[in-house]
CSV table of C-alpha atoms and ligand atoms in Angstrom, one decimal:
chain,number,residue,atom,x,y,z
G,1,UNK,CA,0.9,-107.4,168.0
G,2,UNK,CA,1.6,-107.7,164.7
G,3,UNK,CA,1.5,-105.0,161.9
G,4,UNK,CA,0.6,-107.0,158.4
G,5,UNK,CA,-1.0,-106.5,155.4
G,6,UNK,CA,-3.4,-108.0,152.6
G,7,UNK,CA,-1.3,-107.2,149.6
G,8,UNK,CA,-3.8,-107.9,145.9
G,9,UNK,CA,-1.8,-108.6,143.1
G,10,UNK,CA,-3.4,-107.2,139.2
G,11,UNK,CA,-1.8,-106.2,135.8
G,12,UNK,CA,-3.5,-102.5,134.4
G,13,UNK,CA,-3.6,-103.7,130.2
G,14,UNK,CA,-5.6,-102.6,127.6
G,15,UNK,CA,-7.7,-104.0,124.7
G,16,UNK,CA,-4.3,-104.5,122.3
G,17,UNK,CA,-3.1,-106.3,125.2
G,18,UNK,CA,-5.3,-109.2,126.0
G,19,UNK,CA,-5.3,-112.6,124.4
G,20,UNK,CA,-7.6,-113.9,121.3
G,21,UNK,CA,-9.4,-115.4,124.3
G,22,UNK,CA,-9.5,-112.7,126.6
G,23,UNK,CA,-10.5,-110.0,123.6
G,24,UNK,CA,-13.4,-112.1,122.4
G,25,UNK,CA,-15.2,-112.0,126.4
G,26,UNK,CA,-14.2,-108.3,127.4
G,27,UNK,CA,-16.2,-108.1,124.2
G,28,UNK,CA,-19.0,-110.3,125.0
G,29,UNK,CA,-19.8,-108.4,128.3
G,30,UNK,CA,-19.8,-104.4,126.8
G,31,UNK,CA,-21.7,-106.3,124.4
G,32,UNK,CA,-24.2,-107.6,127.2
G,33,UNK,CA,-24.3,-104.0,129.4
G,34,UNK,CA,-27.1,-103.4,126.2
G,35,UNK,CA,-28.8,-106.2,128.2
G,36,UNK,CA,-29.3,-104.4,131.1
G,37,UNK,CA,-32.6,-103.8,132.6
G,38,UNK,CA,-31.8,-100.8,134.4
G,39,UNK,CA,-34.5,-98.1,134.6
G,40,UNK,CA,-34.0,-97.1,137.5
G,41,UNK,CA,-30.0,-96.3,138.1
G,42,UNK,CA,-29.9,-96.5,134.3
G,43,UNK,CA,-26.0,-98.0,134.9
G,44,UNK,CA,-25.4,-100.6,132.8
G,45,UNK,CA,-23.6,-103.8,133.6
G,46,UNK,CA,-22.7,-106.8,131.7
G,47,UNK,CA,-20.8,-110.4,132.9
G,48,UNK,CA,-19.0,-112.6,131.0
G,49,UNK,CA,-18.0,-116.1,132.2
G,50,UNK,CA,-16.0,-118.3,130.2
G,51,UNK,CA,-16.3,-121.5,131.5
G,52,UNK,CA,-14.1,-124.8,131.2
G,53,UNK,CA,-16.6,-127.1,128.9
G,54,UNK,CA,-16.1,-123.3,126.0
G,55,UNK,CA,-19.2,-122.4,126.2
G,56,UNK,CA,-19.5,-118.3,128.3
G,57,UNK,CA,-22.7,-117.6,129.6
G,58,UNK,CA,-23.6,-113.4,129.7
G,59,UNK,CA,-25.4,-111.4,132.4
G,60,UNK,CA,-26.4,-107.7,132.7
G,61,UNK,CA,-27.9,-106.2,135.7
G,62,UNK,CA,-31.6,-106.9,136.5
G,63,UNK,CA,-33.3,-104.1,138.3
G,64,UNK,CA,-37.1,-104.2,140.1
G,65,UNK,CA,-39.4,-101.0,141.8
G,66,UNK,CA,-38.2,-103.0,144.8
G,67,UNK,CA,-34.8,-102.3,144.8
G,68,UNK,CA,-33.6,-105.2,145.9
G,69,UNK,CA,-35.1,-107.4,144.5
G,70,UNK,CA,-33.5,-106.1,141.7
G,71,UNK,CA,-29.4,-108.5,140.9
G,72,UNK,CA,-26.0,-107.3,139.8
G,73,UNK,CA,-24.3,-108.5,136.0
G,74,UNK,CA,-22.2,-110.5,137.6
G,75,UNK,CA,-24.9,-112.7,139.6
G,76,UNK,CA,-27.1,-112.3,136.6
G,77,UNK,CA,-24.0,-114.2,134.9
G,78,UNK,CA,-22.6,-116.3,137.3
G,79,UNK,CA,-25.8,-117.8,138.3
G,80,UNK,CA,-26.9,-118.7,135.0
G,81,UNK,CA,-24.1,-119.9,133.9
G,82,UNK,CA,-23.9,-122.5,136.7
G,83,UNK,CA,-27.8,-123.2,136.8
G,84,UNK,CA,-27.5,-124.0,133.1
G,85,UNK,CA,-24.1,-126.9,133.5
G,86,UNK,CA,-23.7,-127.3,136.9
G,87,UNK,CA,-20.5,-129.4,135.8
G,88,UNK,CA,-18.4,-126.7,134.6
G,89,UNK,CA,-16.0,-124.9,135.8
G,90,UNK,CA,-15.6,-121.3,136.2
G,91,UNK,CA,-12.3,-119.8,133.9
G,92,UNK,CA,-12.6,-116.1,133.3
G,93,UNK,CA,-15.1,-113.6,133.8
G,94,UNK,CA,-14.8,-110.2,132.9
G,95,UNK,CA,-17.7,-106.9,133.2
G,96,UNK,CA,-17.8,-104.0,132.0
G,97,UNK,CA,-20.3,-100.7,132.6
G,98,UNK,CA,-21.7,-97.7,131.0
G,99,UNK,CA,-22.9,-94.7,132.8
G,100,UNK,CA,-26.2,-93.0,133.1
G,101,UNK,CA,-24.6,-90.9,128.9
G,102,UNK,CA,-24.4,-94.3,128.0
G,103,UNK,CA,-21.0,-94.0,127.1
G,104,UNK,CA,-18.4,-97.5,129.5
G,105,UNK,CA,-17.4,-96.3,132.3
G,106,UNK,CA,-13.5,-94.9,131.6
G,107,UNK,CA,-11.7,-96.0,135.1
G,108,UNK,CA,-12.6,-100.3,135.2
G,109,UNK,CA,-15.5,-100.9,137.9
G,110,UNK,CA,-15.3,-103.8,140.7
G,111,UNK,CA,-18.0,-105.8,141.4
G,112,UNK,CA,-20.5,-105.1,144.9
G,113,UNK,CA,-19.1,-107.4,147.7
G,114,UNK,CA,-22.2,-109.5,147.3
G,115,UNK,CA,-21.5,-110.5,144.0
G,116,UNK,CA,-17.5,-111.4,144.9
G,117,UNK,CA,-19.2,-114.3,147.8
G,118,UNK,CA,-21.6,-115.3,145.0
G,119,UNK,CA,-18.6,-116.0,143.1
G,120,UNK,CA,-16.1,-116.8,145.5
G,121,UNK,CA,-18.5,-120.0,145.9
G,122,UNK,CA,-18.1,-121.5,142.2
G,123,UNK,CA,-14.0,-120.3,142.0
G,124,UNK,CA,-14.2,-123.1,145.3
G,125,UNK,CA,-16.1,-125.5,143.9
G,126,UNK,CA,-14.4,-125.2,140.7
G,127,UNK,CA,-11.1,-125.6,142.7
G,128,UNK,CA,-9.0,-123.6,140.0
G,129,UNK,CA,-8.9,-119.6,140.5
G,130,UNK,CA,-11.1,-117.7,138.8
G,131,UNK,CA,-9.7,-115.4,136.9
G,132,UNK,CA,-11.3,-111.9,136.6
G,133,UNK,CA,-11.4,-108.8,133.9
G,134,UNK,CA,-12.8,-105.7,134.9
G,135,UNK,CA,-12.9,-103.6,132.1
G,136,UNK,CA,-12.6,-100.1,131.5
G,137,UNK,CA,-12.8,-97.8,128.3
G,138,UNK,CA,-9.2,-97.9,127.4
G,139,UNK,CA,-8.0,-99.4,130.9
G,140,UNK,CA,-8.3,-103.7,132.2
G,141,UNK,CA,-7.3,-104.5,135.0
G,142,UNK,CA,-6.7,-108.4,134.8
G,143,UNK,CA,-6.6,-110.1,138.7
G,144,UNK,CA,-5.5,-113.2,137.9
G,145,UNK,CA,-8.9,-114.7,140.8
G,146,UNK,CA,-11.6,-114.1,142.7
G,147,UNK,CA,-10.6,-114.2,146.1
G,148,UNK,CA,-7.8,-111.6,145.7
G,149,UNK,CA,-10.9,-108.9,145.6
G,150,UNK,CA,-12.1,-110.7,148.7
G,151,UNK,CA,-9.3,-110.4,151.5
G,152,UNK,CA,-10.6,-112.9,154.3
G,153,UNK,CA,-13.5,-114.1,152.5
G,154,UNK,CA,-15.8,-116.8,154.8
G,155,UNK,CA,-15.9,-120.3,152.7
G,156,UNK,CA,-16.7,-122.8,155.3
G,157,UNK,CA,-17.9,-122.9,158.4
P,201,THU,N1,-24.2,-102.9,139.3
P,201,THU,C1,-23.5,-104.2,139.2
P,201,THU,O1,-25.2,-105.0,137.8
P,201,THU,N2,-22.4,-105.2,139.8
P,201,THU,C2,-21.8,-103.6,139.8
P,201,THU,O2,-20.2,-104.7,139.7
P,201,THU,C3,-22.0,-102.7,140.8
P,201,THU,C4,-23.3,-102.4,140.7
P,201,THU,C5,-25.6,-103.1,138.6
P,201,THU,C6,-26.2,-103.0,140.3
P,201,THU,C7,-27.6,-101.6,139.7
P,201,THU,O3,-28.1,-102.0,139.3
P,201,THU,C8,-26.8,-101.0,139.3
P,201,THU,O4,-25.1,-101.5,139.4
P,201,THU,C9,-26.7,-99.7,140.0
P,201,THU,O5,-25.5,-100.2,140.6
């Protein structure tokens, strides 16, 4: 028997430290929170995905009176991105959220397990790491890949 561990590398950054491209993506994820349809949780999430064709696709969480029928911002964005540009590879996703008071969350939120799995599919298809930017009001986390967010992922059968 041997002890081992999974280490998740990420950077903690301020908005001003980001590249112009990353700042634009964060801006669009923040704006997308305003298009959230979340009458049940009042928790507004936005996502923006940069594709290798230069397009940026955004999404926001879409809730439903039958709660499980709703979808997170990340899956709204990634399904729409791949349905619209099936040949394009994902490059970076930025995620932002506003709490029930309407203020941006102080600490970044991280995608749920289902969204990590869905995003991993497109990272696998892309054949290259998809960077992840988790956005809080003052602090951002930069992860090098979706895979780094989902250790022991199920990727093939
Ligand atoms: N939600 C997202 O859209 N993305 C996440 O990463 C976490 C949660 C949504 C789902 C639901 O509409 C609301 O936030 C509260 O869970």
